[in-house]
Short mmCIF file of C-alpha atoms in Angstrom, two decimals:
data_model
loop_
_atom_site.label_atom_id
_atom_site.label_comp_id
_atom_site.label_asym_id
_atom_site.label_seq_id
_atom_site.Cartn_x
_atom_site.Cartn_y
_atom_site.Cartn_z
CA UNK A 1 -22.01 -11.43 42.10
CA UNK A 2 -21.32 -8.12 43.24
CA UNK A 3 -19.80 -9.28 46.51
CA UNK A 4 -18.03 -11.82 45.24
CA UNK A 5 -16.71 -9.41 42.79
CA UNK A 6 -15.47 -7.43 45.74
CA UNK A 7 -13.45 -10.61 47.18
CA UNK A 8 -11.45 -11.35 44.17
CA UNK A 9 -10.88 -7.90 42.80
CA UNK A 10 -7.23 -6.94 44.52
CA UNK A 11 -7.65 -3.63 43.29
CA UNK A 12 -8.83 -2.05 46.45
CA UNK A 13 -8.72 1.40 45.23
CA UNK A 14 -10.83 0.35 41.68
CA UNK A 15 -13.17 -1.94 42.87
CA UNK A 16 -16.47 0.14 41.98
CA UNK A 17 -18.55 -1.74 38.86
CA UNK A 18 -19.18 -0.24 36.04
CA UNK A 19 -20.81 -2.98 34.17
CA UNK A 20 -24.19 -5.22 34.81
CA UNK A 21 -23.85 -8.42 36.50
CA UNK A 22 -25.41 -12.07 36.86
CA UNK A 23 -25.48 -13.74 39.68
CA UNK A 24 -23.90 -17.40 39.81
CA UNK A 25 -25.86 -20.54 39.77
CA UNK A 26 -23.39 -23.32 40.19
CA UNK A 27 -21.74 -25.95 37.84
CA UNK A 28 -22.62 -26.81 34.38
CA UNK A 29 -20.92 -28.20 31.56
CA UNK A 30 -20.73 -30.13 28.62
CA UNK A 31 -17.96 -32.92 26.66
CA UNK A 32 -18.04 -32.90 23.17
CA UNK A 33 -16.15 -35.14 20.70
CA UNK A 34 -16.98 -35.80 17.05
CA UNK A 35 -19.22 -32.72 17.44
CA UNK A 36 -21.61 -35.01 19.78
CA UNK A 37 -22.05 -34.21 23.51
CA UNK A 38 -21.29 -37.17 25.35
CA UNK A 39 -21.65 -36.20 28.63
CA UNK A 40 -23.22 -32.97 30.79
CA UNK A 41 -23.63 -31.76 34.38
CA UNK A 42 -25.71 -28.68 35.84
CA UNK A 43 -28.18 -27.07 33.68
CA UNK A 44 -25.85 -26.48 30.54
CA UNK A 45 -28.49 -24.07 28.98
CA UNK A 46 -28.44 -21.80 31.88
CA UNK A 47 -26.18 -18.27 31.04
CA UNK A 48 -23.45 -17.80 32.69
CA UNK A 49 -21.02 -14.42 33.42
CA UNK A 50 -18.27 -16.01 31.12
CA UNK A 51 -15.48 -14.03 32.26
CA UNK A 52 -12.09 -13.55 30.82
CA UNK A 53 -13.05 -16.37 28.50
CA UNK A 54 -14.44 -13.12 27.02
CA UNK A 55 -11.13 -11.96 25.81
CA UNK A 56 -10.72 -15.37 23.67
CA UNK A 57 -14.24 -14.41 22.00
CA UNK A 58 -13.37 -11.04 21.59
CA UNK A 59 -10.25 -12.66 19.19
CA UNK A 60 -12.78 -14.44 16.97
CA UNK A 61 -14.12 -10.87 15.97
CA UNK A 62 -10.71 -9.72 15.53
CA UNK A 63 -10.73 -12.68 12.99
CA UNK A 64 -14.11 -11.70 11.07
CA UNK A 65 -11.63 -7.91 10.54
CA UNK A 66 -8.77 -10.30 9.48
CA UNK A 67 -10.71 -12.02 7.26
CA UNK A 68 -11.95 -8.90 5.58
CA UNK A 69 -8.82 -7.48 4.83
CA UNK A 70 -9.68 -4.68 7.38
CA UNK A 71 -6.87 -5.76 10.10
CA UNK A 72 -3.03 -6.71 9.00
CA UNK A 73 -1.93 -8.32 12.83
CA UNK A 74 1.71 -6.71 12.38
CA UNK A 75 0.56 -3.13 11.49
CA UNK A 76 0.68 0.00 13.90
CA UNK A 77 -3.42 0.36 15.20
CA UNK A 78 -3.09 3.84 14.54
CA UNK A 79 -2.97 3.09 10.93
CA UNK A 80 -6.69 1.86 10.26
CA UNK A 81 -8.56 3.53 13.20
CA UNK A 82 -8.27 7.06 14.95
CA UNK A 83 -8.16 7.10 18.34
CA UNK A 84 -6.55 9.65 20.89
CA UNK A 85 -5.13 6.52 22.81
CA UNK A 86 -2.84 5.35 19.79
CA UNK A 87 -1.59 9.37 19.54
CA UNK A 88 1.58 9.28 21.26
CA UNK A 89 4.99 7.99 20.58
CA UNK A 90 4.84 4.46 22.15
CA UNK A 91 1.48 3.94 21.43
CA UNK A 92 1.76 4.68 17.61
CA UNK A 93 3.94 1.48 17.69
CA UNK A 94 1.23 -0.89 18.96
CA UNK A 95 0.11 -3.63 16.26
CA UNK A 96 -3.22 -5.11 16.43
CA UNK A 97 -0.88 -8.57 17.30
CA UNK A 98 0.36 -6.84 19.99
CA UNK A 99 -2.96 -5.62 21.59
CA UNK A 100 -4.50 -9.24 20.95
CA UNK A 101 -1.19 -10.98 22.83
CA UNK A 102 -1.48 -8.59 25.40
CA UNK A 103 2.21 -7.24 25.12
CA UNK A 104 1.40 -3.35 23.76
CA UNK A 105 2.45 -2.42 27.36
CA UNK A 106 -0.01 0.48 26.19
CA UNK A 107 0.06 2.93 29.76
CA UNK A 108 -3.38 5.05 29.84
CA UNK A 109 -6.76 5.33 31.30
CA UNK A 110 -9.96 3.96 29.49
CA UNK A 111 -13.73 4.32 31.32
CA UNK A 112 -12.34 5.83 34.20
CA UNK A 113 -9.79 2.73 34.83
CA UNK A 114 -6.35 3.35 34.46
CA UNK A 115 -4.19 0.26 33.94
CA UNK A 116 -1.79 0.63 36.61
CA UNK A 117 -5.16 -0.42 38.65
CA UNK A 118 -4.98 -3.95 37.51
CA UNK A 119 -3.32 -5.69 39.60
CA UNK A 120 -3.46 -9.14 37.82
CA UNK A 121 -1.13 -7.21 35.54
CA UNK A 122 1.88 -7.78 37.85
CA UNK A 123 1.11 -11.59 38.92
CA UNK A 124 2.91 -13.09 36.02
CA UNK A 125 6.06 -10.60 36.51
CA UNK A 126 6.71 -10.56 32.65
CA UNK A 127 5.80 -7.20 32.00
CA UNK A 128 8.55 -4.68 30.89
CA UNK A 129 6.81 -1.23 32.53
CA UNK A 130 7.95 1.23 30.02
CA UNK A 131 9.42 -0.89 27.83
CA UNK A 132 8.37 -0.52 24.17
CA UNK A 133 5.44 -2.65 23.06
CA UNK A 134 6.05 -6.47 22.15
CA UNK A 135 9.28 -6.77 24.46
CA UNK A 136 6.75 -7.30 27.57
CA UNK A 137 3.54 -9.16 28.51
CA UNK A 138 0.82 -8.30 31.09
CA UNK A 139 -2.82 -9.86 31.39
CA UNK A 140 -4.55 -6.18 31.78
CA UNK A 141 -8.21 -5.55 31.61
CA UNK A 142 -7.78 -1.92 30.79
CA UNK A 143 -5.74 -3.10 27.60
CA UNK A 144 -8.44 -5.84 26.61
CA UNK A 145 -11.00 -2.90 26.76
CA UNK A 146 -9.06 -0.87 24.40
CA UNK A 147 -8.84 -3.48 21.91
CA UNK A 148 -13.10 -3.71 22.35
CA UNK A 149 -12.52 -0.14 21.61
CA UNK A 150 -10.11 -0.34 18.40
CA UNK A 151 -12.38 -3.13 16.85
CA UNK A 152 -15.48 -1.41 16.93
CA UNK A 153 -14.03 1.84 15.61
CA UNK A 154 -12.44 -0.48 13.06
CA UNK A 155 -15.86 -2.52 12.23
CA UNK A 156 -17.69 0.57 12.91
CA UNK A 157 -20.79 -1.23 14.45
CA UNK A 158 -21.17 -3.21 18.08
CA UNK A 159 -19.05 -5.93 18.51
CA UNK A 160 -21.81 -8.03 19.42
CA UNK A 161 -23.55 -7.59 16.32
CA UNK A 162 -20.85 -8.59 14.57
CA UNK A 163 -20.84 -11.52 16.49
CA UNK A 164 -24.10 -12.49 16.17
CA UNK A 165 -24.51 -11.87 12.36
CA UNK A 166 -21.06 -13.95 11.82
CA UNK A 167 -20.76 -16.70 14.11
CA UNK A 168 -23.16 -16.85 16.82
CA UNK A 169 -26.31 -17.27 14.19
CA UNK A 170 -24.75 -19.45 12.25
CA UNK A 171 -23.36 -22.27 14.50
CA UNK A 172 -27.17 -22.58 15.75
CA UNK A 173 -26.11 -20.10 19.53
CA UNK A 174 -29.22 -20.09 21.53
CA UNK A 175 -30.98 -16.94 21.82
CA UNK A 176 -29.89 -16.45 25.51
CA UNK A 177 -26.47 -15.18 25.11
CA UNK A 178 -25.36 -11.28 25.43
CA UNK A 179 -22.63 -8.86 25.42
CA UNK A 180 -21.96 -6.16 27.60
CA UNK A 181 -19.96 -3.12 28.17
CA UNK A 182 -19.64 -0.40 31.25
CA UNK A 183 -22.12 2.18 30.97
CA UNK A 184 -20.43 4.52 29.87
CA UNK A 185 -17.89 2.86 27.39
CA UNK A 186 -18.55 3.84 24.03
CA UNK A 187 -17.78 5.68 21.13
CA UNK A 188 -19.77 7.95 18.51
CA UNK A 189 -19.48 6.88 14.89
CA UNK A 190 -20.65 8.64 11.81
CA UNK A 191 -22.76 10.46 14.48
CA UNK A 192 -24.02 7.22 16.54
CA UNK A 193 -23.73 6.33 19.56
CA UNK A 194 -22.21 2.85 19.71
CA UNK A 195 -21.60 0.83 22.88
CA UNK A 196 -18.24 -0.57 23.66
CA UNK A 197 -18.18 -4.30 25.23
CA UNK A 198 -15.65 -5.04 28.02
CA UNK A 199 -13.10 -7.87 27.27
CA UNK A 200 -13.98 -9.28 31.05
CA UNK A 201 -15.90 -8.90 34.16
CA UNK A 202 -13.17 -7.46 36.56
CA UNK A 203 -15.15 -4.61 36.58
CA UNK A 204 -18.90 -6.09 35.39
CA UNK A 205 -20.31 -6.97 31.96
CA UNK A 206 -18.33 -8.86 29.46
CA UNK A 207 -19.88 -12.20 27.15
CA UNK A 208 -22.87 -14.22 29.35
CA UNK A 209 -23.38 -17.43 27.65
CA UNK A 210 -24.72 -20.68 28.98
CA UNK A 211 -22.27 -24.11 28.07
CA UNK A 212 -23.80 -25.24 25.06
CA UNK A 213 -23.05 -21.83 23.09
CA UNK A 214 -19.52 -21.70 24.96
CA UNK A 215 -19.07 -25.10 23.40
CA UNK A 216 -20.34 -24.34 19.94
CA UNK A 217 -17.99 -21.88 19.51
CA UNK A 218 -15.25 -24.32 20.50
CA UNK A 219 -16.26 -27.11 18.20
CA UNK A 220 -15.93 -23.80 15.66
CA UNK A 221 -12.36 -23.56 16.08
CA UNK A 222 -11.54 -27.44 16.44
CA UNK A 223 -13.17 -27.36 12.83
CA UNK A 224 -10.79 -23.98 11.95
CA UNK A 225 -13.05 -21.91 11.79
CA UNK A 226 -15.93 -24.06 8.85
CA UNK A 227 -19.15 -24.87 10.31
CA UNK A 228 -21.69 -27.32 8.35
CA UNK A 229 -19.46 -27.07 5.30
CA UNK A 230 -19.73 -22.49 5.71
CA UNK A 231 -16.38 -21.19 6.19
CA UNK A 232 -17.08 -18.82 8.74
CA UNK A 233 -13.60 -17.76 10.22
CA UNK A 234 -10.31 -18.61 7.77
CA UNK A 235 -8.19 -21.55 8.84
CA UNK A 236 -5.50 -19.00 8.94
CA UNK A 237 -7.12 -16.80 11.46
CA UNK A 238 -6.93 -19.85 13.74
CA UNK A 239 -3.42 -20.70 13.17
CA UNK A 240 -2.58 -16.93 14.52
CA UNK A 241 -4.61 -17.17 17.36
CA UNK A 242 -3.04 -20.41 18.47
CA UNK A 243 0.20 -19.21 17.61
CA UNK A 244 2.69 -18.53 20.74
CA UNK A 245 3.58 -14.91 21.64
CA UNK A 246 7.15 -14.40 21.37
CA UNK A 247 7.69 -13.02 25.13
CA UNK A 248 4.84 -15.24 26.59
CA UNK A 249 5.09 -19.16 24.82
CA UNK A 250 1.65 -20.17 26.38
CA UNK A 251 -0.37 -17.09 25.20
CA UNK A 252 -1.41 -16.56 21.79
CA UNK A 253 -3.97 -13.96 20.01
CA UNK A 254 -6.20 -14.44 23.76
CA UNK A 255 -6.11 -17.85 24.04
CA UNK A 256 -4.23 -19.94 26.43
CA UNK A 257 -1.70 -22.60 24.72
CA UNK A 258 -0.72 -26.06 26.73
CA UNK A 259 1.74 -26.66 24.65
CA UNK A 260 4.52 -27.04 27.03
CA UNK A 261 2.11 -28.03 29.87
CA UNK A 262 2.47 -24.99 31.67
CA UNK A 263 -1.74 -23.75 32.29
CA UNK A 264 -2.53 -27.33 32.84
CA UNK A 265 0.45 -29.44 33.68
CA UNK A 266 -2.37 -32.35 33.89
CA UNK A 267 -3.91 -32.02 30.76
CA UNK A 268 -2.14 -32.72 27.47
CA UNK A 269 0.15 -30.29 25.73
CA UNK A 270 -2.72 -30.69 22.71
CA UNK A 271 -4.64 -28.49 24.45
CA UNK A 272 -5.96 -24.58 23.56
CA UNK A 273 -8.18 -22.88 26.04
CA UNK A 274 -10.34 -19.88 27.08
CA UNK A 275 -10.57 -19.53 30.57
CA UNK A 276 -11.47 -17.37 33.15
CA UNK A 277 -11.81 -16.73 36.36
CA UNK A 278 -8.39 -18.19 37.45
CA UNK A 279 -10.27 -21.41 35.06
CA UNK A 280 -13.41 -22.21 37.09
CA UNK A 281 -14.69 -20.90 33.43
CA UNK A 282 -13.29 -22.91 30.86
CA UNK A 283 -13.25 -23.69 27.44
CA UNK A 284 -10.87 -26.10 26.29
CA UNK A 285 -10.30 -27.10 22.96
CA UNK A 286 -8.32 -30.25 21.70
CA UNK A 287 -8.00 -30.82 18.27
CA UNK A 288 -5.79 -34.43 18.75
CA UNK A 289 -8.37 -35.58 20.22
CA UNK A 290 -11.65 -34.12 18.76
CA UNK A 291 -12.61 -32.83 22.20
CA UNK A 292 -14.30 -29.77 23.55
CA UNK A 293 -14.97 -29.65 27.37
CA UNK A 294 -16.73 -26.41 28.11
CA UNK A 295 -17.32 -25.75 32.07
CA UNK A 296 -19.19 -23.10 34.11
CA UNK A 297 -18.06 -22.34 37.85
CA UNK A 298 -16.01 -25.91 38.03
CA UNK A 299 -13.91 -26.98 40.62
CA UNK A 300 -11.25 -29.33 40.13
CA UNK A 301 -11.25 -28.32 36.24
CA UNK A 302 -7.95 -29.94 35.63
CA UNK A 303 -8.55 -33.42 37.35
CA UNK A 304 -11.87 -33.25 34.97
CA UNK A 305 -9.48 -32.35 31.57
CA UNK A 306 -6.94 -35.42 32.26
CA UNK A 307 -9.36 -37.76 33.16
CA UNK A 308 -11.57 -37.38 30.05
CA UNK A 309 -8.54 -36.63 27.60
CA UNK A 310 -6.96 -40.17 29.30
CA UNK A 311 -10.07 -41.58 28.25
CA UNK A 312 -9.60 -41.08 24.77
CA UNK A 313 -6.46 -41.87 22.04
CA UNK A 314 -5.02 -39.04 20.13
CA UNK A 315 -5.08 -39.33 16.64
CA UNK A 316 -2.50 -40.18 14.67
CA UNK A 317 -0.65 -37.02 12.76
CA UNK A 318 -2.15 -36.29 9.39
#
């Protein structure tokens, strides 16, 4: 993992890891419809580095803060949690909506990585450098690590305790999952020590989960957010995060949208999806048609979502 790392980080002058890694062990996967797995390849069970299909996770614990009236998605971050990184003029005008979209266009450094040093953040060309936040939209690590580091100042606890308390736990997760930060990311709160996670693995750590678990939380959010008749994230929670950001239509609160086909021109415009890893991870959600299709280190990922969503008829509109 760590050479590979090296290959696909373009970052040449920030290419040292910070977090653990897990070596790769080929394809796995798993379809799901009705909530019953039809089909699997690979070892499904095995755990996986999950990627940037982190930052779609990290979302759902935004949610649980939602829910709990801790987090109001159109007010200024600086309002509900101190940080130095929300001190100055432009960032005192980043929302928690605009962190989770990826537009707070927030400039800074954050566990020794500045964000300039992402250099994903200029492949889409939509950012506005310097522009206030909301007007401009980047996929940045560094950012995604700073909203790890606003929630669990907000939460006050780990991020993946509230994660496995919440959700993980109660959908039934195998025990084989983790979270994981750099080592030195975190923050002391009411005089502990608590570790940060990273929102990815462009620089190590981030969520390892095998298929199955990916898919559970999937079948989660086809069911908005009720598992086995437990409301565990509100059905508004998952209207926002499928909700289009205003200066990027197929991105919403960290999940990709196929609305317009534009992530998978293949698949249908149904679709909602975590992905990482440029989509060799891949969890893609399709509530028309009752599907989840989670897959680990897969090639060809879009032939495999339009053959199986061709297989099967949308439902008719409620």
């Amino acid at each position: 993992m760590r050479s590979y790392l090296t290959s696909q980080v373009g970052d040449v002058s920030h290419r040292e890891v910070l977090g653990p890694l897990l070596d790769g062990h080929g394809a796995s996967g798993v379809v799901v419809r009705r909530g019953v797995v039809l089909a699997s390849w690979g070892d499904p069970e095995r755990t996986e580095m999950a990627f940037s299909a982190t930052k779609s996770v990290l979302s759902l614990v935004a949610g649980l803060a939602f829910d709990d009236g801790l987090l109001r998605l159109d007010e200024p971050v600086c309002r509900s949690v101190d940080l130095p990184q929300f001190g100055g003029a432009h960032a005192r005008k980043i929302t928690w909506r605009h962190l989770l979209d990826q537009s707070s266009q927030w400039e800074g450094e954050l566990w020794s990585k500045p964000t300039w040093a992402d250099a994903q953040s200029t492949r889409e060309g939509t950012e506005s450098a310097g522009g206030p936040p909301g007007v401009g939209w980047a996929y940045n690590d560094v950012r995604v690590n700073l909203t790890a580091l606003a929630l669990t100042v907000l939460l006050r606890r780990p991020l993946s305790e509230a994660l496995r308390e919440r959700i993980m736990e109660p959908i039934g997760a195998s025990s084989g999952w983790s979270w994981h930060g750099y080592a030195d990311s975190a923050v002391e709160i009411d005089g502990r020590r608590i570790a940060v996670v990273s929102g990815g693995a462009h620089w190590g750590g981030g969520l390892w989960i095998n298929a199955l678990d990916l898919a559970r939380i999937g079948q989660l959010c086809l069911r908005n957010g009720q598992w086995g008749g437990r409301r565990l994230l509100s059905a508004a929670w998952i209207e926002e995060m499928w909700r289009p950001c205003p200066v990027k239509p197929n991105y919403g609160l960290s999940w990709w949208l196929n609305d317009h086909r534009t992530v998978w021109p293949k698949a249908p415009s149904t679709g909602r999806c975590a992905r990482g890893n440029g989509g060799s991870h891949l969890l893609w959600v399709d509530p028309a048609r009752d599907l989840v299709v989670s897959s680990r280190w897969g090639a060809g990922v879009e032939s495999l979502l339009a053959g199986v969503s061709a297989a099967i008829e949308p439902m008719p509109p409620a």
